[in-house]
mmCIF file of N, CA and C in Angstrom:
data_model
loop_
_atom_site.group_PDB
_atom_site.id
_atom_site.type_symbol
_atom_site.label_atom_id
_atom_site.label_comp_id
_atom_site.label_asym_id
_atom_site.label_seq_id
_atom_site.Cartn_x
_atom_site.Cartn_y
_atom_site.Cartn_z
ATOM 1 N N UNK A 166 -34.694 -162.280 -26.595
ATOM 2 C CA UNK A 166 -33.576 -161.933 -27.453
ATOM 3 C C UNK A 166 -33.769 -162.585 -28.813
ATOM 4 N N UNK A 167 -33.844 -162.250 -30.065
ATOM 5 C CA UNK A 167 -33.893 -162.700 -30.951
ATOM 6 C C UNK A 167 -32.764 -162.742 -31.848
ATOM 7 N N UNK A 168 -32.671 -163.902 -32.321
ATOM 8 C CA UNK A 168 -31.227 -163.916 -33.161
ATOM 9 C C UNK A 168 -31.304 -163.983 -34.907
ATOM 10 N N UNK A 169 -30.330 -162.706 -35.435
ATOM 11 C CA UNK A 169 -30.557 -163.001 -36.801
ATOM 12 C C UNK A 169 -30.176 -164.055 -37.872
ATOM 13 N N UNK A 170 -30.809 -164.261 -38.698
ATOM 14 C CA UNK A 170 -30.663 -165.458 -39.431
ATOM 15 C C UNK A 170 -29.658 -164.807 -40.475
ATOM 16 N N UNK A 171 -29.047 -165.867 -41.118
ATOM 17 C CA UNK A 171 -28.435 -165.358 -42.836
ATOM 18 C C UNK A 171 -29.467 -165.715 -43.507
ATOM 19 N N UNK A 172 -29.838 -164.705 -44.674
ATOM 20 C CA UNK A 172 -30.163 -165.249 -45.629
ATOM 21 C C UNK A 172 -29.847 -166.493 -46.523
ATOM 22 N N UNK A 173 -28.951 -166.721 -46.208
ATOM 23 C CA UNK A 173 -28.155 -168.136 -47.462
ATOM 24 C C UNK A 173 -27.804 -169.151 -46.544
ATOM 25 N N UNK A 174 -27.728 -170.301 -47.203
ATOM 26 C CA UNK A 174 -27.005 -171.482 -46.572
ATOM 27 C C UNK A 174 -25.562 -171.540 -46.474
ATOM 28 N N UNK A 175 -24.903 -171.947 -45.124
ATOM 29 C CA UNK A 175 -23.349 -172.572 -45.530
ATOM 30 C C UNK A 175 -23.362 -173.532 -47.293
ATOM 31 N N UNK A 176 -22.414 -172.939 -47.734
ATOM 32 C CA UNK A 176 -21.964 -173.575 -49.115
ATOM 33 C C UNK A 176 -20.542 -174.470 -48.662
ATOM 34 N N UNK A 177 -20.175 -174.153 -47.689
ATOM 35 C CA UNK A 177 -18.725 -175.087 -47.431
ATOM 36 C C UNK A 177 -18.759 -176.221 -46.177
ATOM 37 N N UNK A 178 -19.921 -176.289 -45.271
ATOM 38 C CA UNK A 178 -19.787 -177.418 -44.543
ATOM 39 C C UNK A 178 -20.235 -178.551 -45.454
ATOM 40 N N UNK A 179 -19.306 -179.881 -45.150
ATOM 41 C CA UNK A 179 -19.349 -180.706 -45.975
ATOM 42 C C UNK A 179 -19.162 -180.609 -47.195
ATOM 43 N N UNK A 180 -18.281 -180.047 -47.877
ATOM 44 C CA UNK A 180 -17.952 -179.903 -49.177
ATOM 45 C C UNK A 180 -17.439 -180.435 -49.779
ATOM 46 N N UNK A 181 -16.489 -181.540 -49.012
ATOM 47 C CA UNK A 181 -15.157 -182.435 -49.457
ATOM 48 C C UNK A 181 -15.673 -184.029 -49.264
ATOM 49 N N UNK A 182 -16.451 -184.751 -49.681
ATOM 50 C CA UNK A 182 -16.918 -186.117 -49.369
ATOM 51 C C UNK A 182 -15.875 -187.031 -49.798
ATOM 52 N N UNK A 183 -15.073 -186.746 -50.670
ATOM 53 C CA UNK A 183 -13.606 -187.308 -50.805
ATOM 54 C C UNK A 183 -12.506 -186.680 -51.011
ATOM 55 N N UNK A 184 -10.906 -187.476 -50.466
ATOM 56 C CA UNK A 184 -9.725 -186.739 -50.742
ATOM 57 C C UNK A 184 -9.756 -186.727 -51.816
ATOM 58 N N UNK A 185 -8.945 -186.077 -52.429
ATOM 59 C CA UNK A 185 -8.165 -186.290 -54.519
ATOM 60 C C UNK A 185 -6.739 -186.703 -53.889
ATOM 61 N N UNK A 186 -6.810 -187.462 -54.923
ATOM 62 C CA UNK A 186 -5.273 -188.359 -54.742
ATOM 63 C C UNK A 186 -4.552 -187.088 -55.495
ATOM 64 N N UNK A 187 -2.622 -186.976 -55.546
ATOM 65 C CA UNK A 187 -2.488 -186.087 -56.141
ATOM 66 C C UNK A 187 -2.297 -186.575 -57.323
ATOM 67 N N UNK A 188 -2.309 -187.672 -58.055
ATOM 68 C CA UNK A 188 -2.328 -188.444 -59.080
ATOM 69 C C UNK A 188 -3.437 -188.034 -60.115
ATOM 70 N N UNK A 189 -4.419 -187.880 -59.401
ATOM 71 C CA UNK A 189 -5.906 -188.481 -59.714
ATOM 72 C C UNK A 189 -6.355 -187.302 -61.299
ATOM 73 N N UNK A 190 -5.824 -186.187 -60.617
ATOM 74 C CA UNK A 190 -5.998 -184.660 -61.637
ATOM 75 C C UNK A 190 -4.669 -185.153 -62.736
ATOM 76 N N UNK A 191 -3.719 -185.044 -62.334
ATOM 77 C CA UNK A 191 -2.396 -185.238 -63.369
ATOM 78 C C UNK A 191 -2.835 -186.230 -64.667
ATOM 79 N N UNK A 192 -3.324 -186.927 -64.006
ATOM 80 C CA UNK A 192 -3.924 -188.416 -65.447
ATOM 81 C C UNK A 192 -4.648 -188.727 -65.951
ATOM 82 N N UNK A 193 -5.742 -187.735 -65.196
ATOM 83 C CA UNK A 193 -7.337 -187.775 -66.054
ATOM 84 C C UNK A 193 -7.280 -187.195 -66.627
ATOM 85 N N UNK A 194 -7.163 -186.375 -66.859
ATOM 86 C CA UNK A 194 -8.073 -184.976 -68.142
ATOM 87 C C UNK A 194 -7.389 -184.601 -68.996
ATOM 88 N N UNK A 195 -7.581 -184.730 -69.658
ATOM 89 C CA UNK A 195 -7.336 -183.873 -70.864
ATOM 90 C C UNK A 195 -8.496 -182.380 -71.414
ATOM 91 N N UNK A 196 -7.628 -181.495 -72.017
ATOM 92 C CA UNK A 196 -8.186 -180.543 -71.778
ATOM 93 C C UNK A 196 -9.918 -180.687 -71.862
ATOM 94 N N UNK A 197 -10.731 -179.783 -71.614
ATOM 95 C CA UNK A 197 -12.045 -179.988 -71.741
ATOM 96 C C UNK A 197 -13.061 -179.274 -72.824
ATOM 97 N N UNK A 198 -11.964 -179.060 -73.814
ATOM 98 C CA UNK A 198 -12.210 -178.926 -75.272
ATOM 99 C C UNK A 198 -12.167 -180.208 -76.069
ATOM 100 N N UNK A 199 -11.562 -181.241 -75.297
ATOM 101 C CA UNK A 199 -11.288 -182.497 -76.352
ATOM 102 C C UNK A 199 -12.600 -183.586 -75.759
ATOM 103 N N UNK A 200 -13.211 -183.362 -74.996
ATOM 104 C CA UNK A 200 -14.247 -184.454 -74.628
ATOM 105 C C UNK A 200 -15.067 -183.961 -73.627
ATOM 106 N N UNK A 201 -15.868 -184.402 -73.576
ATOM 107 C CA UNK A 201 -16.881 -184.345 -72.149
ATOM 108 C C UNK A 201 -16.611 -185.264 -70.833
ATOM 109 N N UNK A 202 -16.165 -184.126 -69.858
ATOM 110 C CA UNK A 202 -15.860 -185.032 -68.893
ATOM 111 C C UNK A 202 -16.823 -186.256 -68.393
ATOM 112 N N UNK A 203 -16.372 -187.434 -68.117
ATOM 113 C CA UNK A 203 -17.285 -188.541 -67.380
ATOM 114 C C UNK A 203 -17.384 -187.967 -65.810
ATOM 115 N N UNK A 204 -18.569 -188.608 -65.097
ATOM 116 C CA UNK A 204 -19.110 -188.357 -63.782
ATOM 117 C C UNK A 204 -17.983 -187.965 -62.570
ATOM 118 N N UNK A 205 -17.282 -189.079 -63.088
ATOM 119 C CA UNK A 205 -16.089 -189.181 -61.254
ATOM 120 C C UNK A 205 -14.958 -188.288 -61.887
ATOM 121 N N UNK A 206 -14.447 -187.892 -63.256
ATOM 122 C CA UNK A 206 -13.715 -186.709 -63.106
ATOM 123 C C UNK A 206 -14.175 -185.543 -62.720
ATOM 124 N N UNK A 207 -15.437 -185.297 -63.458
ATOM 125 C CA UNK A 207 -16.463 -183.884 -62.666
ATOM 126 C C UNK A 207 -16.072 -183.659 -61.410
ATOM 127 N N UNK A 208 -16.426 -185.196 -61.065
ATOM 128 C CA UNK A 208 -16.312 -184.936 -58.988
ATOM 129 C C UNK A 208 -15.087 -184.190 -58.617
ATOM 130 N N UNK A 209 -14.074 -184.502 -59.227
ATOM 131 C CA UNK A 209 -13.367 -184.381 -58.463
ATOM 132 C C UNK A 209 -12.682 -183.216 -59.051
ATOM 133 N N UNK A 210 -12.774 -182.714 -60.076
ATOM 134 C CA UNK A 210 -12.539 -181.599 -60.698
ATOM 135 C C UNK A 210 -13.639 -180.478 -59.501
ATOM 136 N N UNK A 211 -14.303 -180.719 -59.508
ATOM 137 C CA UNK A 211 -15.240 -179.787 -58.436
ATOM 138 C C UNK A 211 -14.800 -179.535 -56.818
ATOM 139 N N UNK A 212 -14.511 -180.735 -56.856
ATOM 140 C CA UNK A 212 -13.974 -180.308 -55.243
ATOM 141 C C UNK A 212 -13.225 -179.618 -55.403
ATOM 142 N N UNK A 213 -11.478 -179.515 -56.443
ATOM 143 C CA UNK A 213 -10.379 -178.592 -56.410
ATOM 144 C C UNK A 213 -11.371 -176.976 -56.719
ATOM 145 N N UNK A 214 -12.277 -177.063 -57.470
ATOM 146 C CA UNK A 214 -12.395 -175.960 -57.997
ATOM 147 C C UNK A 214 -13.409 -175.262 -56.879
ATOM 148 N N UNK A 215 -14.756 -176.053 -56.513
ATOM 149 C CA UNK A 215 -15.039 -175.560 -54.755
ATOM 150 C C UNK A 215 -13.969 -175.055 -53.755
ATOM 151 N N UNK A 216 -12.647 -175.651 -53.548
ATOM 152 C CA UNK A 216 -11.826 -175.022 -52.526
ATOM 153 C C UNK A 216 -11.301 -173.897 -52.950
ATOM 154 N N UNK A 217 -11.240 -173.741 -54.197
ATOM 155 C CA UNK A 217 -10.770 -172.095 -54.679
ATOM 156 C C UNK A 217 -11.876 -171.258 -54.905
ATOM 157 N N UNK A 218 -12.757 -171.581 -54.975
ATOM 158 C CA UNK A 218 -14.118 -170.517 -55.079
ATOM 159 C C UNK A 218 -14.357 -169.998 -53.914
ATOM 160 N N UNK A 219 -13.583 -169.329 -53.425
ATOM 161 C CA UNK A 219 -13.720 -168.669 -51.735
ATOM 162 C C UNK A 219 -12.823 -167.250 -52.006
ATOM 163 N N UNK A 220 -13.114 -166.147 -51.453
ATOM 164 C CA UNK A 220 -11.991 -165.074 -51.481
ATOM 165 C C UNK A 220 -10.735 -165.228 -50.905
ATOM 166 N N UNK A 221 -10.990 -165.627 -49.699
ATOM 167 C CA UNK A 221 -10.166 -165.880 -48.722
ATOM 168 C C UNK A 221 -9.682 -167.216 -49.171
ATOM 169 N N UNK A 222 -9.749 -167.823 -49.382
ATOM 170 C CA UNK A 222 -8.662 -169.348 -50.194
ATOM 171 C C UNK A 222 -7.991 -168.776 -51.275
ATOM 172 N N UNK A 223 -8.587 -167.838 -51.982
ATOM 173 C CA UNK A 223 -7.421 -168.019 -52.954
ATOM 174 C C UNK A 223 -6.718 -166.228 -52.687
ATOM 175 N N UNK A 224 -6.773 -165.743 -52.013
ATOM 176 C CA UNK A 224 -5.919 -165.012 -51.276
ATOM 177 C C UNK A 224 -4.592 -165.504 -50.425
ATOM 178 N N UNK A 225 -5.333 -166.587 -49.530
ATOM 179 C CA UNK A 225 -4.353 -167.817 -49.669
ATOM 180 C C UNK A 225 -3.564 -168.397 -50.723
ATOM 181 N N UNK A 226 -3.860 -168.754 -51.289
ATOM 182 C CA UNK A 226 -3.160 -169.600 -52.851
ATOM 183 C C UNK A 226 -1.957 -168.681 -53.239
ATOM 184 N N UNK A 227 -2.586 -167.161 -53.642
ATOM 185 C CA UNK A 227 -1.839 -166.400 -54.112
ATOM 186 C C UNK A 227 -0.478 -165.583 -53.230
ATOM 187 N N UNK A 228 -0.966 -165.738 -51.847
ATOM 188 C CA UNK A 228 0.569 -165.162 -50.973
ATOM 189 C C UNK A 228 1.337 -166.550 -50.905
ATOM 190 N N UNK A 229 0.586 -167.507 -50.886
ATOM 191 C CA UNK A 229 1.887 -169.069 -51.024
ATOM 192 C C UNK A 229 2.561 -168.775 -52.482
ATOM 193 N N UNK A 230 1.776 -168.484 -53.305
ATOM 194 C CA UNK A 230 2.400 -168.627 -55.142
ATOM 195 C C UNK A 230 3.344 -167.575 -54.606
ATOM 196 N N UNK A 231 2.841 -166.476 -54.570
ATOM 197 C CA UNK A 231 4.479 -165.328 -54.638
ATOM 198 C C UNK A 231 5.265 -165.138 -53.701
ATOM 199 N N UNK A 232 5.103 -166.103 -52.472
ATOM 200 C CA UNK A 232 6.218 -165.984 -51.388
ATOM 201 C C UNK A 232 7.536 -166.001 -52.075
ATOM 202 N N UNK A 233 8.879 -165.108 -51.671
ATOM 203 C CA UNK A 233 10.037 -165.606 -52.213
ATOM 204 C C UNK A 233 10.463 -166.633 -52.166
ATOM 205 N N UNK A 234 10.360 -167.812 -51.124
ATOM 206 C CA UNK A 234 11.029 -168.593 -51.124
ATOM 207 C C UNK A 234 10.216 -170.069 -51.539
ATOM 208 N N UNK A 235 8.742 -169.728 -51.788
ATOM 209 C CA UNK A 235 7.821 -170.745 -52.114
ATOM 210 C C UNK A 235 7.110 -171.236 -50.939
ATOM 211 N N UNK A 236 7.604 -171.121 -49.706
ATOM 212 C CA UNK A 236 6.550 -171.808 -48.768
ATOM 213 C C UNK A 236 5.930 -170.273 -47.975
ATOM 214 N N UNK A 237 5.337 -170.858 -46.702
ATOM 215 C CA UNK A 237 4.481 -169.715 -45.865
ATOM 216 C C UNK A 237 4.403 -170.612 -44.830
ATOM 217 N N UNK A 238 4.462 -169.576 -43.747
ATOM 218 C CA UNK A 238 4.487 -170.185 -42.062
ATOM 219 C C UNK A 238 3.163 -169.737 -41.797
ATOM 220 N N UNK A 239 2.242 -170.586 -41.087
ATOM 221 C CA UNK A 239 0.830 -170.719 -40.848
ATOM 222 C C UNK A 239 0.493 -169.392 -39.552
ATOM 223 N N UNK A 240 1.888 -169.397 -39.006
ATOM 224 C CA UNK A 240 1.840 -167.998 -38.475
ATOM 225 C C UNK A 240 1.922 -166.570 -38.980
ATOM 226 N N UNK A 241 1.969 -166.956 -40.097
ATOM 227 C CA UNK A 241 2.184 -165.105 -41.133
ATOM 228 C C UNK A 241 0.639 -164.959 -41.612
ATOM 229 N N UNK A 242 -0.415 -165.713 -42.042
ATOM 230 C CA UNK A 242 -1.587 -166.092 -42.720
ATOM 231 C C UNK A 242 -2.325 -164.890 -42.151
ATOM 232 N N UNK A 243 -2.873 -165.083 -40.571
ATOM 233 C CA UNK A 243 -3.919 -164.360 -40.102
ATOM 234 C C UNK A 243 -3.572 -162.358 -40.053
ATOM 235 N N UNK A 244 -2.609 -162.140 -40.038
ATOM 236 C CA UNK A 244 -2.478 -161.017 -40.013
ATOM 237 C C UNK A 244 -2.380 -160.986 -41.544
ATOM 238 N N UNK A 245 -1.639 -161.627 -42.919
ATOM 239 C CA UNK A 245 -1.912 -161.131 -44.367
ATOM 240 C C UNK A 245 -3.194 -161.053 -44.799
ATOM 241 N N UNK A 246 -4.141 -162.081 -44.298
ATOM 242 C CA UNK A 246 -5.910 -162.269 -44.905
ATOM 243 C C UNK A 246 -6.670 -161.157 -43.771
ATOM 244 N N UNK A 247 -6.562 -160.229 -42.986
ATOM 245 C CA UNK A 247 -7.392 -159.886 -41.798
ATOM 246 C C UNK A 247 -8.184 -161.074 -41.041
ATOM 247 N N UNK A 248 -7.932 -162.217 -41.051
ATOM 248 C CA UNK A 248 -8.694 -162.859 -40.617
ATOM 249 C C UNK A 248 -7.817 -164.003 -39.148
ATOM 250 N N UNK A 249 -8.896 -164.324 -38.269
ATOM 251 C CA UNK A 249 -8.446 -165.090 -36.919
ATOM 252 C C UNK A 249 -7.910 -166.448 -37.333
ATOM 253 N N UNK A 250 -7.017 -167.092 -36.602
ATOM 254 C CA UNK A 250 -6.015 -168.002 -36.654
ATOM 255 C C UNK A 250 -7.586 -169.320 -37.055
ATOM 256 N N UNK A 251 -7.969 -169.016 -36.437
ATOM 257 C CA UNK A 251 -8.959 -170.410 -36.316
ATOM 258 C C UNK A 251 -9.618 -170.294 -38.218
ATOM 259 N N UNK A 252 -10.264 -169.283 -38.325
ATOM 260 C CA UNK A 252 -10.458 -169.509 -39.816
ATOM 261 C C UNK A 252 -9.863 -169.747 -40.499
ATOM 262 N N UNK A 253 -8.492 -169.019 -40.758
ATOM 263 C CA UNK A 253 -7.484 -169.356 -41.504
ATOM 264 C C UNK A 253 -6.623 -170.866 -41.654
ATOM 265 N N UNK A 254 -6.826 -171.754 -40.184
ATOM 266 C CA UNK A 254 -6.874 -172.706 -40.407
ATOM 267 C C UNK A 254 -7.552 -173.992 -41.403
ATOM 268 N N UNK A 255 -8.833 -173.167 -40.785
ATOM 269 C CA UNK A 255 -9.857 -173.472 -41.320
ATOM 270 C C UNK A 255 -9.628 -173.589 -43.258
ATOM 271 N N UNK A 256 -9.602 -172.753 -43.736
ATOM 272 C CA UNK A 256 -9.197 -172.379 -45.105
ATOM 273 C C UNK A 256 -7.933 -173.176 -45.737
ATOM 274 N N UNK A 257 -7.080 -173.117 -45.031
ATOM 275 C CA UNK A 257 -5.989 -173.935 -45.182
ATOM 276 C C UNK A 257 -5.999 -175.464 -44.885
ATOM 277 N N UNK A 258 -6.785 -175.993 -44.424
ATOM 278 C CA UNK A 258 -7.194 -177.200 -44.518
ATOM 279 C C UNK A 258 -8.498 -177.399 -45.474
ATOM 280 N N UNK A 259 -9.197 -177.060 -45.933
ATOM 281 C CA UNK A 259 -9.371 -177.110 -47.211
ATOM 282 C C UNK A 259 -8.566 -177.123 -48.328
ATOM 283 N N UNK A 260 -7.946 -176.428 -48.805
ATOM 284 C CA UNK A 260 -6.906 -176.088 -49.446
ATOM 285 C C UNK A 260 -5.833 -177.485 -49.478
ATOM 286 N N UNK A 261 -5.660 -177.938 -48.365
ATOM 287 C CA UNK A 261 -4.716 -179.110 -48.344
ATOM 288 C C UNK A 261 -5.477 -180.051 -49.038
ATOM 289 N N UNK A 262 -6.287 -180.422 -48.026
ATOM 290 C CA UNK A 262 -7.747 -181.006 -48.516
ATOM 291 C C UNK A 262 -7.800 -181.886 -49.972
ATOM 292 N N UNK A 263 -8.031 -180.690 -50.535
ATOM 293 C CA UNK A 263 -8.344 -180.188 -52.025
ATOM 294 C C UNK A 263 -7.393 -181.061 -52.678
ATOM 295 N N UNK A 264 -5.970 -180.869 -52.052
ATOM 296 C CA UNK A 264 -4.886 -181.023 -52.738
ATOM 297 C C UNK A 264 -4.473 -179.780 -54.090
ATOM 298 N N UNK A 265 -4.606 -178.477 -53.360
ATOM 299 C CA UNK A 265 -3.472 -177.381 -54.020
ATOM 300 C C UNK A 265 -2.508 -176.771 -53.349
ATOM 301 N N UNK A 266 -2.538 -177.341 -51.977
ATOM 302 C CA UNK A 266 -1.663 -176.809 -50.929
ATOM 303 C C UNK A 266 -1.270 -178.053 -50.105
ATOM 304 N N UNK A 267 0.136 -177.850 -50.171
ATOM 305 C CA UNK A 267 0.676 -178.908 -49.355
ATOM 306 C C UNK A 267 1.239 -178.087 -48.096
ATOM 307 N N UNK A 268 1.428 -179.363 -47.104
ATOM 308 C CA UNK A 268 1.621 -179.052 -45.358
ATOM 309 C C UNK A 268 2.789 -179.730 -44.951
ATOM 310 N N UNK A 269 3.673 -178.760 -44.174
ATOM 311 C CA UNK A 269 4.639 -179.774 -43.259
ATOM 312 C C UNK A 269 4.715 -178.923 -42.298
ATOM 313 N N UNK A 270 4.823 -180.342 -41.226
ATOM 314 C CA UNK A 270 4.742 -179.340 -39.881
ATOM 315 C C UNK A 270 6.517 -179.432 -39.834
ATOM 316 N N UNK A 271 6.798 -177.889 -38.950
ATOM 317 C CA UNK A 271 7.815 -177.988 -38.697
ATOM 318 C C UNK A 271 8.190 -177.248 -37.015
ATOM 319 N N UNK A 272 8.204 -178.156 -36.189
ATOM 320 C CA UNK A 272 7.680 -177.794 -34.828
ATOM 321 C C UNK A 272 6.578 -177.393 -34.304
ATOM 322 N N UNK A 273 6.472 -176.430 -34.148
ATOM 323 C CA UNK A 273 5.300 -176.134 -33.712
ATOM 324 C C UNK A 273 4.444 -175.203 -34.895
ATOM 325 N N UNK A 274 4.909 -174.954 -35.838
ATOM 326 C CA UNK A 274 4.290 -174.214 -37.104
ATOM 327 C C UNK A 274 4.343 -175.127 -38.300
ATOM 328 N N UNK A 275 3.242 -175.233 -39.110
ATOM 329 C CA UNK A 275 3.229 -175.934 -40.056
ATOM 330 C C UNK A 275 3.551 -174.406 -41.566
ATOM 331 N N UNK A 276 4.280 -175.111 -42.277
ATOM 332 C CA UNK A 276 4.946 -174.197 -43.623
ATOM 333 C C UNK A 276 3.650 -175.081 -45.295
ATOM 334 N N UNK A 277 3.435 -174.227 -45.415
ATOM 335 C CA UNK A 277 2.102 -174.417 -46.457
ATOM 336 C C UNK A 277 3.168 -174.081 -47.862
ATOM 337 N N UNK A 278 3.523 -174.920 -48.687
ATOM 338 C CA UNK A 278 3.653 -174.341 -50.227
ATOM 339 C C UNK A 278 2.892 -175.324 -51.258
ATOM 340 N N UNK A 279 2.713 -174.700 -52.629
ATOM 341 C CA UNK A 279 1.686 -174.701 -53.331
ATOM 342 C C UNK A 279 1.873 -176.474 -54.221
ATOM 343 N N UNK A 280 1.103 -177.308 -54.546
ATOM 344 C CA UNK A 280 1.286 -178.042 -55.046
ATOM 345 C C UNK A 280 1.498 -177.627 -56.919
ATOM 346 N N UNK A 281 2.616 -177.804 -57.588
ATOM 347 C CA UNK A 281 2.749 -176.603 -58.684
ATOM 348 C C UNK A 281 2.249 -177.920 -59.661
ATOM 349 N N UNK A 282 2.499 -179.251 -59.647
ATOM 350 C CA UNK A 282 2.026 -180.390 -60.357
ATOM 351 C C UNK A 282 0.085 -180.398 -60.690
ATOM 352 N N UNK A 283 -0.544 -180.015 -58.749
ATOM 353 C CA UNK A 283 -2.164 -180.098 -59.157
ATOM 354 C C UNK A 283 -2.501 -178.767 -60.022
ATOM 355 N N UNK A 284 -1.777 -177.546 -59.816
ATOM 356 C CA UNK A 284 -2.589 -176.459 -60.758
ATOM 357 C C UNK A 284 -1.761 -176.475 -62.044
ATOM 358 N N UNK A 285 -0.709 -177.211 -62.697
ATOM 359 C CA UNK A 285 -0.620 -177.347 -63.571
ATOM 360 C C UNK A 285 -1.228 -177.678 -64.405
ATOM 361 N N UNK A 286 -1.977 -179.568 -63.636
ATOM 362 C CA UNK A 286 -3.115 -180.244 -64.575
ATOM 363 C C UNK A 286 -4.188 -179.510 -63.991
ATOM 364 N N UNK A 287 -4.857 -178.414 -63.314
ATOM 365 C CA UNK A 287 -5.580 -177.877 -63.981
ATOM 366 C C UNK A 287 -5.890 -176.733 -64.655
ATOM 367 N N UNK A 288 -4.307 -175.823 -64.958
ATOM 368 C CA UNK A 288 -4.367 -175.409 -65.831
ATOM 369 C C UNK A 288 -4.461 -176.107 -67.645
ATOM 370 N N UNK A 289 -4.059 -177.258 -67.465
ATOM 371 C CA UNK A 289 -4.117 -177.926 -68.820
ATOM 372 C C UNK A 289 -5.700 -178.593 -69.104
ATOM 373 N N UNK A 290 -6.243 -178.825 -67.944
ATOM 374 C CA UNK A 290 -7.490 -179.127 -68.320
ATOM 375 C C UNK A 290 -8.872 -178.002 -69.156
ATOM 376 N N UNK A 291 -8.170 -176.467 -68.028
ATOM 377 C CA UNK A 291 -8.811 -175.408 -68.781
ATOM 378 C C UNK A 291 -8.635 -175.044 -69.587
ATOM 379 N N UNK A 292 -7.450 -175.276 -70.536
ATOM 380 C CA UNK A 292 -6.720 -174.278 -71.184
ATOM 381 C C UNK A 292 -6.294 -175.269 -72.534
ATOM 382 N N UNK A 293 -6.190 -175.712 -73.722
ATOM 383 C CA UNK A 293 -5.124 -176.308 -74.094
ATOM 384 C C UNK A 293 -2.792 -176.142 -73.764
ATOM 385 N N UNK A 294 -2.759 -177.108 -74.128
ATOM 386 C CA UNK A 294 -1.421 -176.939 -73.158
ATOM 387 C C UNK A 294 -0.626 -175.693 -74.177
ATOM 388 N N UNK A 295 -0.628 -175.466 -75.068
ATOM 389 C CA UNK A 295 0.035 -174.717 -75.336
ATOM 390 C C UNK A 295 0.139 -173.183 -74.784
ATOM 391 N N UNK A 296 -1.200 -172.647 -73.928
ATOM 392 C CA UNK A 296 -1.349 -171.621 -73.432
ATOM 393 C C UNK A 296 -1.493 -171.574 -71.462
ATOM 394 N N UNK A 297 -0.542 -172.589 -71.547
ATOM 395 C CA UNK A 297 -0.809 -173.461 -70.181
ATOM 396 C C UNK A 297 0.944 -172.672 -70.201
#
């Protein structure tokens, strides 16, 4: 029986070698028109921006952003993305991870809404603030 290979490597095992505080984005940066980032903001500017470089994460991102009421039950996920409970976990713990998605469990379902403070600072990091 022979088994097929992928062409490419996993790009997401091990991707996260550290948390981000949710502090950590809010107080560093300034936009990235005004300086060159130093080493350990890079880092960590990369990890947020690795957890959104996925289809499926920020398909995620975007049904938490326009839920009416701001959050999402971890049970609505797999049937909105086509995808199985286990990935979608999967994705969503990245995402927490990351720190652009926050978690509370609430019995037996955890409710996911968006951290609006981390994509603020990094909308201000991309952007000057006035178009932020």
């Amino acid at each position: 029986m022979m088994i097929d290979t992928l062409p490419f490597a996993s790009t997401y095992v091990n991707m996260f070698p550290m948390e981000i505080s949710m502090t950590s984005l809010e107080a560093c940066c300034a936009p990235l028109s005004d300086a060159a980032l130093d080493d350990d903001t890079a880092k960590q500017l990369a990890i947020v921006f690795k957890a959104l470089a996925d289809p499926v994460r920020l398909r995620l991102v975007s049904i938490v952003a326009s839920a009416a009421n701001g959050e999402v039950c971890a049970c609505d996920f797999p049937d909105l993305v086509d995808r199985s409970q286990p990935t979608v976990s999967h994705h969503l713990g990245i995402l927490v991870k990351a720190g652009v998605l926050d978690r509370e469990q609430r019995g037996k379902w955890a409710w996911f809404s968006l951290r609006q403070n981390q994509l603020a600072a990094l909308c201000s990091i991309l952007a000057p603030a006035t178009r932020c």
